[in-house]
């Protein structure tokens, strides 16, 4: 069944459901007709019995009247009758053969009892049995009407139903297949259109004639997926181009300086300057490749994170002291404040790398005599490490993209600032791996505040 196409499965399911429905309707019609016909026969039998009962109510010789009524029943209505007394058959329809007379009913009562029985020579009969009291005597009256007509009509109806059922199912199967084919035609068009979209054609979108039905929502979902793929491909291309550019620049510098060193007469002072420049570019190249490797391993999930209690306040304080010489070299004020311990669960070394990156950026882009403040607080059950500086700030247009890889707000100053454009990407990757988030707010020429928020696992910070 699972190997069949959806079109055939829908056709078979609909046909099977229709078959069950037709069988139920057929059985219902058959049963209702049978019940109605038996009820009509029973009504005739009851009427004849009541006439007999009413006539024998005040008769002195009931046997004579019983014979009279038996003849009347058969002549006018076609009802066969057998009346039993205590000693056997009192009277019966003369046209009945002796072999057709049923045995005396056992346990006859004052209530009407109906039964259907096949009797020799006369076939299947509908029988009414009732105990009758007349002039102190007890009789058991059995009235019978043949059921041949009922069986003929029911047999005819059954034959019609059996003939109509397969024809109806074949017709319904054909119509169901056509409807399923028509209903699934948009799915085939979606498949063909999706199959034609390649990496070079991610700008194409599927048509949505009716965006509110199931197929419209499917097309909308596929379009959203294609849009995400388009964005991912664009980011990959941009990342590849940026990485190539970043790698090419120090390599070009190293090559140019090496060529200068080879083409000029050896001079110890100049040679030493060229070697120092080459070493500087090598260090920049090493830093860049290390950061690229870190990001690649983060994306692939190959960097295991330790999960242990970390006092983020203590970690921030240590990072602040480690970066203080850099701030003092630029005559900057670097302060730290925290009410007490702030415990989170995570990898202390990776979180330390986050703080180093953020502090390095703050020091790098804050002018001399500027201030850098580090504070650990609690915000809605999260531990927040906020690093505020009075640096050059970031325009609002650049804020949404500061975490993009190789993105720099001021590209002209990137080389002199010794940046790679990967620091904040690494910060966001590490914080996300700790189920946290990074928020940045900034005002140009006034400063920037970068806040790292991590889930708190234990802290006695005041709210």
Short mmCIF file of N, CA and C in Angstrom, two decimals, residues 15-169:
data_model
loop_
_atom_site.label_atom_id
_atom_site.label_comp_id
_atom_site.label_asym_id
_atom_site.label_seq_id
_atom_site.Cartn_x
_atom_site.Cartn_y
_atom_site.Cartn_z
N UNK A 15 -12.82 4.73 -2.40
CA UNK A 15 -13.64 3.62 -2.90
C UNK A 15 -13.99 2.66 -1.78
N UNK A 16 -13.02 2.35 -0.92
CA UNK A 16 -13.30 1.46 0.21
C UNK A 16 -14.33 2.08 1.16
N UNK A 17 -14.19 3.40 1.40
CA UNK A 17 -15.17 4.06 2.26
C UNK A 17 -16.56 4.05 1.64
N UNK A 18 -16.61 4.25 0.32
CA UNK A 18 -17.91 4.21 -0.36
C UNK A 18 -18.49 2.81 -0.33
N UNK A 19 -17.64 1.78 -0.49
CA UNK A 19 -18.13 0.41 -0.44
C UNK A 19 -18.76 0.10 0.92
N UNK A 20 -18.07 0.52 1.98
CA UNK A 20 -18.63 0.30 3.32
C UNK A 20 -19.95 1.05 3.48
N UNK A 21 -19.99 2.30 2.98
CA UNK A 21 -21.21 3.09 3.10
C UNK A 21 -22.35 2.46 2.31
N UNK A 22 -22.07 1.99 1.08
CA UNK A 22 -23.12 1.35 0.28
C UNK A 22 -23.61 0.06 0.93
N UNK A 23 -22.70 -0.70 1.51
CA UNK A 23 -23.11 -1.93 2.19
C UNK A 23 -24.00 -1.62 3.39
N UNK A 24 -23.63 -0.58 4.13
CA UNK A 24 -24.46 -0.21 5.29
C UNK A 24 -25.83 0.25 4.83
N UNK A 25 -25.85 1.10 3.79
CA UNK A 25 -27.14 1.59 3.28
C UNK A 25 -27.96 0.44 2.72
N UNK A 26 -27.29 -0.48 1.96
CA UNK A 26 -28.01 -1.62 1.40
C UNK A 26 -28.62 -2.49 2.47
N UNK A 27 -27.82 -2.80 3.49
CA UNK A 27 -28.35 -3.62 4.60
C UNK A 27 -29.48 -2.90 5.33
N UNK A 28 -29.34 -1.58 5.47
CA UNK A 28 -30.40 -0.81 6.14
C UNK A 28 -31.68 -0.84 5.33
N UNK A 29 -31.57 -0.63 4.00
CA UNK A 29 -32.76 -0.67 3.14
C UNK A 29 -33.38 -2.06 3.16
N UNK A 30 -32.53 -3.07 3.04
CA UNK A 30 -33.03 -4.45 3.07
C UNK A 30 -33.75 -4.75 4.38
N UNK A 31 -33.13 -4.36 5.50
CA UNK A 31 -33.75 -4.62 6.79
C UNK A 31 -35.05 -3.85 6.99
N UNK A 32 -35.07 -2.57 6.55
CA UNK A 32 -36.31 -1.79 6.70
C UNK A 32 -37.44 -2.34 5.85
N UNK A 33 -37.12 -2.76 4.61
CA UNK A 33 -38.15 -3.33 3.75
C UNK A 33 -38.68 -4.63 4.33
N UNK A 34 -37.78 -5.47 4.80
CA UNK A 34 -38.21 -6.74 5.40
C UNK A 34 -39.09 -6.49 6.62
N UNK A 35 -38.67 -5.54 7.44
CA UNK A 35 -39.46 -5.23 8.63
C UNK A 35 -40.84 -4.70 8.25
N UNK A 36 -40.90 -3.84 7.23
CA UNK A 36 -42.18 -3.27 6.81
C UNK A 36 -43.11 -4.35 6.25
N UNK A 37 -42.56 -5.26 5.45
CA UNK A 37 -43.38 -6.31 4.86
C UNK A 37 -43.87 -7.28 5.92
N UNK A 38 -43.00 -7.63 6.86
CA UNK A 38 -43.44 -8.52 7.95
C UNK A 38 -44.48 -7.83 8.83
N UNK A 39 -44.29 -6.55 9.03
CA UNK A 39 -45.25 -5.81 9.84
C UNK A 39 -46.62 -5.78 9.16
N UNK A 40 -46.62 -5.66 7.83
CA UNK A 40 -47.89 -5.68 7.11
C UNK A 40 -48.57 -7.03 7.24
N UNK A 41 -47.81 -8.12 7.09
CA UNK A 41 -48.38 -9.47 7.26
C UNK A 41 -48.90 -9.66 8.69
N UNK A 42 -48.10 -9.23 9.65
CA UNK A 42 -48.51 -9.38 11.05
C UNK A 42 -49.78 -8.60 11.33
N UNK A 43 -49.94 -7.45 10.69
CA UNK A 43 -51.15 -6.66 10.92
C UNK A 43 -52.39 -7.40 10.42
N UNK A 44 -52.25 -8.09 9.27
CA UNK A 44 -53.38 -8.87 8.74
C UNK A 44 -53.73 -10.02 9.68
N UNK A 45 -52.70 -10.70 10.16
CA UNK A 45 -52.93 -11.82 11.08
C UNK A 45 -53.59 -11.36 12.37
N UNK A 46 -53.13 -10.22 12.89
CA UNK A 46 -53.70 -9.71 14.14
C UNK A 46 -55.17 -9.33 13.94
N UNK A 47 -55.47 -8.70 12.81
CA UNK A 47 -56.87 -8.30 12.55
C UNK A 47 -57.78 -9.53 12.47
N UNK A 48 -57.30 -10.58 11.80
CA UNK A 48 -58.13 -11.79 11.70
C UNK A 48 -58.32 -12.45 13.06
N UNK A 49 -57.26 -12.45 13.85
CA UNK A 49 -57.40 -13.07 15.17
C UNK A 49 -58.38 -12.29 16.04
N UNK A 50 -58.33 -10.96 15.98
CA UNK A 50 -59.23 -10.17 16.80
C UNK A 50 -60.69 -10.36 16.37
N UNK A 51 -60.94 -10.54 15.06
CA UNK A 51 -62.30 -10.82 14.62
C UNK A 51 -62.79 -12.15 15.20
N UNK A 52 -61.89 -13.17 15.14
CA UNK A 52 -62.25 -14.46 15.71
C UNK A 52 -62.48 -14.36 17.20
N UNK A 53 -61.63 -13.70 17.90
CA UNK A 53 -61.75 -13.56 19.34
C UNK A 53 -63.04 -12.83 19.72
N UNK A 54 -63.35 -11.76 18.99
CA UNK A 54 -64.55 -10.99 19.29
C UNK A 54 -65.82 -11.81 19.04
N UNK A 55 -65.81 -12.61 17.97
CA UNK A 55 -67.01 -13.40 17.63
C UNK A 55 -67.24 -14.53 18.63
N UNK A 56 -66.17 -15.12 19.16
CA UNK A 56 -66.32 -16.25 20.09
C UNK A 56 -66.57 -15.82 21.53
N UNK A 57 -66.68 -14.54 21.77
CA UNK A 57 -66.80 -14.06 23.14
C UNK A 57 -68.07 -14.58 23.83
N UNK A 58 -69.18 -14.65 23.07
CA UNK A 58 -70.46 -15.07 23.69
C UNK A 58 -71.12 -16.20 22.92
N UNK A 59 -70.32 -17.10 22.30
CA UNK A 59 -70.87 -18.23 21.53
C UNK A 59 -70.90 -19.48 22.41
N UNK A 60 -72.02 -20.22 22.30
CA UNK A 60 -72.14 -21.42 23.14
C UNK A 60 -71.37 -22.59 22.55
N UNK A 61 -71.28 -22.66 21.23
CA UNK A 61 -70.56 -23.76 20.59
C UNK A 61 -69.41 -23.18 19.76
N UNK A 62 -68.31 -22.90 20.42
CA UNK A 62 -67.21 -22.21 19.72
C UNK A 62 -66.60 -23.03 18.59
N UNK A 63 -66.65 -24.37 18.65
CA UNK A 63 -66.02 -25.16 17.60
C UNK A 63 -66.66 -24.89 16.25
N UNK A 64 -68.00 -24.72 16.24
CA UNK A 64 -68.70 -24.47 14.98
C UNK A 64 -68.28 -23.12 14.40
N UNK A 65 -68.24 -22.10 15.28
CA UNK A 65 -67.86 -20.77 14.80
C UNK A 65 -66.39 -20.74 14.35
N UNK A 66 -65.57 -21.52 15.01
CA UNK A 66 -64.17 -21.56 14.62
C UNK A 66 -64.03 -22.11 13.21
N UNK A 67 -64.76 -23.15 12.87
CA UNK A 67 -64.68 -23.71 11.52
C UNK A 67 -65.18 -22.69 10.50
N UNK A 68 -66.25 -21.95 10.89
CA UNK A 68 -66.77 -20.94 9.99
C UNK A 68 -65.70 -19.88 9.70
N UNK A 69 -65.07 -19.43 10.74
CA UNK A 69 -64.07 -18.38 10.56
C UNK A 69 -62.84 -18.88 9.82
N UNK A 70 -62.49 -20.13 10.01
CA UNK A 70 -61.35 -20.67 9.27
C UNK A 70 -61.61 -20.62 7.77
N UNK A 71 -62.85 -20.97 7.37
CA UNK A 71 -63.19 -20.89 5.96
C UNK A 71 -63.18 -19.44 5.47
N UNK A 72 -63.69 -18.51 6.30
CA UNK A 72 -63.69 -17.11 5.92
C UNK A 72 -62.27 -16.58 5.76
N UNK A 73 -61.40 -16.95 6.68
CA UNK A 73 -60.02 -16.49 6.60
C UNK A 73 -59.39 -16.90 5.27
N UNK A 74 -59.56 -18.13 4.92
CA UNK A 74 -58.91 -18.63 3.71
C UNK A 74 -59.56 -18.07 2.46
N UNK A 75 -60.86 -17.93 2.46
CA UNK A 75 -61.57 -17.47 1.27
C UNK A 75 -61.30 -16.00 0.98
N UNK A 76 -61.31 -15.14 1.99
CA UNK A 76 -61.21 -13.70 1.79
C UNK A 76 -59.78 -13.15 1.92
N UNK A 77 -58.98 -13.72 2.76
CA UNK A 77 -57.65 -13.14 3.03
C UNK A 77 -56.52 -14.10 2.64
N UNK A 78 -56.85 -15.37 2.48
CA UNK A 78 -55.81 -16.34 2.17
C UNK A 78 -55.05 -16.81 3.37
N UNK A 79 -55.64 -16.61 4.56
CA UNK A 79 -54.96 -16.99 5.80
C UNK A 79 -55.26 -18.45 6.09
N UNK A 80 -54.20 -19.21 6.38
CA UNK A 80 -54.36 -20.59 6.83
C UNK A 80 -54.48 -20.59 8.34
N UNK A 81 -55.27 -21.55 8.86
CA UNK A 81 -55.51 -21.54 10.31
C UNK A 81 -55.56 -22.96 10.83
N UNK A 82 -54.97 -23.14 12.00
CA UNK A 82 -55.04 -24.40 12.73
C UNK A 82 -55.38 -24.06 14.17
N UNK A 83 -56.43 -24.72 14.72
CA UNK A 83 -56.84 -24.47 16.09
C UNK A 83 -56.69 -25.78 16.86
N UNK A 84 -55.99 -25.69 17.99
CA UNK A 84 -55.73 -26.86 18.82
C UNK A 84 -56.56 -26.76 20.10
N UNK A 85 -57.10 -27.92 20.49
CA UNK A 85 -57.74 -28.03 21.80
C UNK A 85 -56.88 -28.87 22.71
N UNK A 86 -57.46 -29.27 23.81
CA UNK A 86 -56.69 -30.08 24.75
C UNK A 86 -56.38 -31.45 24.19
N UNK A 87 -57.23 -31.93 23.26
CA UNK A 87 -57.05 -33.29 22.73
C UNK A 87 -56.42 -33.31 21.35
N UNK A 88 -56.01 -32.18 20.84
CA UNK A 88 -55.39 -32.16 19.53
C UNK A 88 -56.00 -31.08 18.65
N UNK A 89 -55.96 -31.32 17.33
CA UNK A 89 -56.47 -30.34 16.38
C UNK A 89 -57.99 -30.32 16.43
N UNK A 90 -58.55 -29.14 16.66
CA UNK A 90 -60.00 -28.98 16.68
C UNK A 90 -60.51 -28.68 15.26
N UNK A 91 -59.79 -27.83 14.56
CA UNK A 91 -60.18 -27.47 13.21
C UNK A 91 -58.96 -26.90 12.48
N UNK A 92 -58.97 -27.01 11.14
CA UNK A 92 -57.90 -26.45 10.34
C UNK A 92 -58.42 -26.14 8.96
N UNK A 93 -57.68 -25.36 8.23
CA UNK A 93 -58.06 -25.05 6.86
C UNK A 93 -58.03 -26.35 6.04
N UNK A 94 -59.14 -26.62 5.36
CA UNK A 94 -59.25 -27.88 4.63
C UNK A 94 -58.23 -28.00 3.51
N UNK A 95 -57.84 -26.87 2.94
CA UNK A 95 -56.90 -26.92 1.83
C UNK A 95 -55.48 -27.28 2.25
N UNK A 96 -55.23 -27.30 3.55
CA UNK A 96 -53.90 -27.67 4.05
C UNK A 96 -53.75 -29.19 4.05
N UNK A 97 -52.62 -29.65 3.56
CA UNK A 97 -52.33 -31.08 3.64
C UNK A 97 -51.99 -31.44 5.09
N UNK A 98 -52.21 -32.65 5.44
CA UNK A 98 -51.95 -33.09 6.82
C UNK A 98 -50.48 -32.93 7.17
N UNK A 99 -49.60 -33.14 6.16
CA UNK A 99 -48.17 -33.00 6.44
C UNK A 99 -47.78 -31.56 6.73
N UNK A 100 -48.63 -30.62 6.30
CA UNK A 100 -48.28 -29.21 6.48
C UNK A 100 -48.71 -28.66 7.84
N UNK A 101 -49.51 -29.43 8.58
CA UNK A 101 -49.98 -28.95 9.89
C UNK A 101 -48.83 -28.98 10.88
N UNK A 102 -48.51 -27.83 11.48
CA UNK A 102 -47.40 -27.80 12.46
C UNK A 102 -47.81 -28.49 13.76
N UNK A 103 -46.82 -28.84 14.54
CA UNK A 103 -47.09 -29.44 15.86
C UNK A 103 -47.72 -28.38 16.76
N UNK A 104 -48.42 -28.90 17.77
CA UNK A 104 -49.07 -27.99 18.72
C UNK A 104 -48.00 -27.17 19.44
N UNK A 105 -48.13 -25.84 19.40
CA UNK A 105 -47.13 -24.99 20.07
C UNK A 105 -47.08 -25.24 21.56
N UNK A 106 -45.90 -25.26 22.08
CA UNK A 106 -45.72 -25.39 23.52
C UNK A 106 -45.74 -24.02 24.17
N UNK A 107 -46.24 -24.01 25.40
CA UNK A 107 -46.24 -22.79 26.21
C UNK A 107 -46.95 -21.63 25.52
N UNK A 108 -48.09 -21.92 24.90
CA UNK A 108 -48.89 -20.83 24.32
C UNK A 108 -49.40 -19.94 25.44
N UNK A 109 -49.49 -18.65 25.18
CA UNK A 109 -49.86 -17.69 26.23
C UNK A 109 -50.92 -16.76 25.70
N UNK A 110 -51.36 -15.86 26.58
CA UNK A 110 -52.38 -14.88 26.21
C UNK A 110 -51.80 -13.72 25.41
N UNK A 111 -50.54 -13.77 25.12
CA UNK A 111 -49.90 -12.72 24.33
C UNK A 111 -49.66 -13.22 22.92
N UNK A 112 -49.73 -12.29 21.98
CA UNK A 112 -49.47 -12.62 20.58
C UNK A 112 -48.00 -12.97 20.40
N UNK A 113 -47.76 -14.05 19.68
CA UNK A 113 -46.38 -14.45 19.43
C UNK A 113 -46.23 -14.72 17.93
N UNK A 114 -45.21 -14.09 17.35
CA UNK A 114 -44.98 -14.22 15.92
C UNK A 114 -43.73 -15.05 15.66
N UNK A 115 -43.81 -15.80 14.56
CA UNK A 115 -42.70 -16.68 14.22
C UNK A 115 -42.71 -16.92 12.72
N UNK A 116 -41.55 -17.22 12.18
CA UNK A 116 -41.45 -17.59 10.76
C UNK A 116 -40.88 -19.00 10.70
N UNK A 117 -41.60 -19.88 9.93
CA UNK A 117 -41.18 -21.27 9.89
C UNK A 117 -41.45 -21.86 8.51
N UNK A 118 -40.59 -22.76 8.10
CA UNK A 118 -40.80 -23.45 6.83
C UNK A 118 -41.54 -24.76 7.11
N UNK A 119 -42.67 -24.93 6.44
CA UNK A 119 -43.50 -26.12 6.63
C UNK A 119 -43.51 -26.97 5.36
N UNK A 120 -43.66 -28.26 5.52
CA UNK A 120 -43.69 -29.14 4.33
C UNK A 120 -44.81 -28.76 3.37
N UNK A 121 -44.52 -28.83 2.11
CA UNK A 121 -45.46 -28.63 1.00
C UNK A 121 -45.88 -27.18 0.78
N UNK A 122 -46.03 -26.41 1.84
CA UNK A 122 -46.52 -25.02 1.66
C UNK A 122 -45.42 -23.98 1.85
N UNK A 123 -44.23 -24.41 2.15
CA UNK A 123 -43.11 -23.48 2.23
C UNK A 123 -43.08 -22.64 3.49
N UNK A 124 -42.38 -21.50 3.40
CA UNK A 124 -42.16 -20.65 4.58
C UNK A 124 -43.42 -19.85 4.88
N UNK A 125 -43.82 -19.84 6.16
CA UNK A 125 -45.04 -19.18 6.60
C UNK A 125 -44.74 -18.23 7.74
N UNK A 126 -45.52 -17.15 7.75
CA UNK A 126 -45.49 -16.23 8.91
C UNK A 126 -46.60 -16.68 9.83
N UNK A 127 -46.27 -16.95 11.09
CA UNK A 127 -47.23 -17.58 12.01
C UNK A 127 -47.51 -16.69 13.20
N UNK A 128 -48.80 -16.63 13.55
CA UNK A 128 -49.24 -15.94 14.77
C UNK A 128 -49.80 -17.00 15.69
N UNK A 129 -49.35 -17.03 16.92
CA UNK A 129 -49.82 -18.01 17.91
C UNK A 129 -50.38 -17.27 19.10
N UNK A 130 -51.58 -17.75 19.57
CA UNK A 130 -52.21 -17.07 20.72
C UNK A 130 -53.16 -18.04 21.40
N UNK A 131 -53.20 -17.99 22.70
CA UNK A 131 -54.14 -18.76 23.51
C UNK A 131 -55.48 -18.04 23.53
N UNK A 132 -56.56 -18.76 23.26
CA UNK A 132 -57.90 -18.16 23.16
C UNK A 132 -58.85 -18.87 24.11
N UNK A 133 -59.60 -18.06 24.90
CA UNK A 133 -60.58 -18.60 25.84
C UNK A 133 -61.98 -18.32 25.30
N UNK A 134 -62.79 -19.37 25.21
CA UNK A 134 -64.17 -19.22 24.69
C UNK A 134 -65.09 -20.22 25.38
N UNK A 135 -66.13 -19.70 26.08
CA UNK A 135 -67.15 -20.53 26.75
C UNK A 135 -66.51 -21.58 27.65
N UNK A 136 -65.50 -21.18 28.39
CA UNK A 136 -64.86 -22.06 29.36
C UNK A 136 -63.84 -23.00 28.74
N UNK A 137 -63.65 -22.93 27.43
CA UNK A 137 -62.68 -23.81 26.78
C UNK A 137 -61.44 -23.01 26.39
N UNK A 138 -60.34 -23.76 26.28
CA UNK A 138 -59.09 -23.15 25.88
C UNK A 138 -58.68 -23.70 24.53
N UNK A 139 -58.30 -22.76 23.66
CA UNK A 139 -57.85 -23.14 22.33
C UNK A 139 -56.51 -22.42 22.04
N UNK A 140 -55.72 -23.12 21.27
CA UNK A 140 -54.50 -22.51 20.78
C UNK A 140 -54.69 -22.25 19.28
N UNK A 141 -54.70 -20.96 18.92
CA UNK A 141 -54.96 -20.57 17.55
C UNK A 141 -53.63 -20.26 16.86
N UNK A 142 -53.45 -20.85 15.67
CA UNK A 142 -52.26 -20.57 14.85
C UNK A 142 -52.75 -20.07 13.49
N UNK A 143 -52.46 -18.82 13.17
CA UNK A 143 -52.80 -18.22 11.88
C UNK A 143 -51.52 -18.10 11.05
N UNK A 144 -51.63 -18.39 9.74
CA UNK A 144 -50.43 -18.38 8.90
C UNK A 144 -50.72 -17.69 7.57
N UNK A 145 -49.73 -16.93 7.12
CA UNK A 145 -49.74 -16.33 5.78
C UNK A 145 -48.44 -16.69 5.09
N UNK A 146 -48.50 -17.05 3.81
CA UNK A 146 -47.27 -17.41 3.10
C UNK A 146 -46.35 -16.20 2.93
N UNK A 147 -45.02 -16.47 2.94
CA UNK A 147 -44.02 -15.42 2.81
C UNK A 147 -43.31 -15.47 1.46
N UNK A 148 -43.92 -16.17 0.51
CA UNK A 148 -43.27 -16.28 -0.80
C UNK A 148 -43.08 -14.92 -1.46
N UNK A 149 -44.11 -14.08 -1.38
CA UNK A 149 -44.01 -12.75 -2.00
C UNK A 149 -42.93 -11.91 -1.32
N UNK A 150 -42.86 -12.03 0.02
CA UNK A 150 -41.83 -11.29 0.75
C UNK A 150 -40.44 -11.73 0.30
N UNK A 151 -40.25 -13.04 0.19
CA UNK A 151 -38.94 -13.55 -0.21
C UNK A 151 -38.61 -13.16 -1.64
N UNK A 152 -39.60 -13.15 -2.51
CA UNK A 152 -39.33 -12.74 -3.88
C UNK A 152 -38.89 -11.28 -3.95
N UNK A 153 -39.61 -10.44 -3.24
CA UNK A 153 -39.25 -9.02 -3.27
C UNK A 153 -37.89 -8.78 -2.62
N UNK A 154 -37.65 -9.45 -1.51
CA UNK A 154 -36.36 -9.27 -0.85
C UNK A 154 -35.22 -9.84 -1.69
N UNK A 155 -35.47 -10.96 -2.35
CA UNK A 155 -34.44 -11.53 -3.23
C UNK A 155 -34.16 -10.60 -4.40
N UNK A 156 -35.24 -10.02 -4.93
CA UNK A 156 -35.05 -9.07 -6.02
C UNK A 156 -34.25 -7.86 -5.58
N UNK A 157 -34.59 -7.34 -4.40
CA UNK A 157 -33.84 -6.20 -3.88
C UNK A 157 -32.38 -6.56 -3.65
N UNK A 158 -32.12 -7.75 -3.10
CA UNK A 158 -30.74 -8.17 -2.87
C UNK A 158 -29.98 -8.29 -4.16
N UNK A 159 -30.63 -8.81 -5.21
CA UNK A 159 -29.96 -8.93 -6.51
C UNK A 159 -29.62 -7.57 -7.08
N UNK A 160 -30.56 -6.63 -6.94
CA UNK A 160 -30.30 -5.27 -7.43
C UNK A 160 -29.13 -4.64 -6.69
N UNK A 161 -29.14 -4.80 -5.37
CA UNK A 161 -28.05 -4.21 -4.58
C UNK A 161 -26.70 -4.83 -4.95
N UNK A 162 -26.67 -6.14 -5.12
CA UNK A 162 -25.42 -6.80 -5.48
C UNK A 162 -24.95 -6.39 -6.87
N UNK A 163 -25.90 -6.10 -7.77
CA UNK A 163 -25.52 -5.66 -9.10
C UNK A 163 -25.07 -4.20 -9.11
N UNK A 164 -25.73 -3.38 -8.29
CA UNK A 164 -25.41 -1.95 -8.27
C UNK A 164 -24.08 -1.69 -7.56
N UNK A 165 -23.76 -2.50 -6.55
CA UNK A 165 -22.57 -2.25 -5.75
C UNK A 165 -21.28 -2.21 -6.58
N UNK A 166 -20.95 -3.25 -7.36
CA UNK A 166 -19.69 -3.17 -8.13
C UNK A 166 -19.69 -2.07 -9.17
N UNK A 167 -20.87 -1.86 -9.82
CA UNK A 167 -20.93 -0.79 -10.82
C UNK A 167 -20.69 0.57 -10.15
N UNK A 168 -21.31 0.77 -9.00
CA UNK A 168 -21.14 2.04 -8.28
C UNK A 168 -19.69 2.23 -7.85
N UNK A 169 -19.07 1.13 -7.40
CA UNK A 169 -17.68 1.24 -6.95
C UNK A 169 -16.74 1.55 -8.12
#
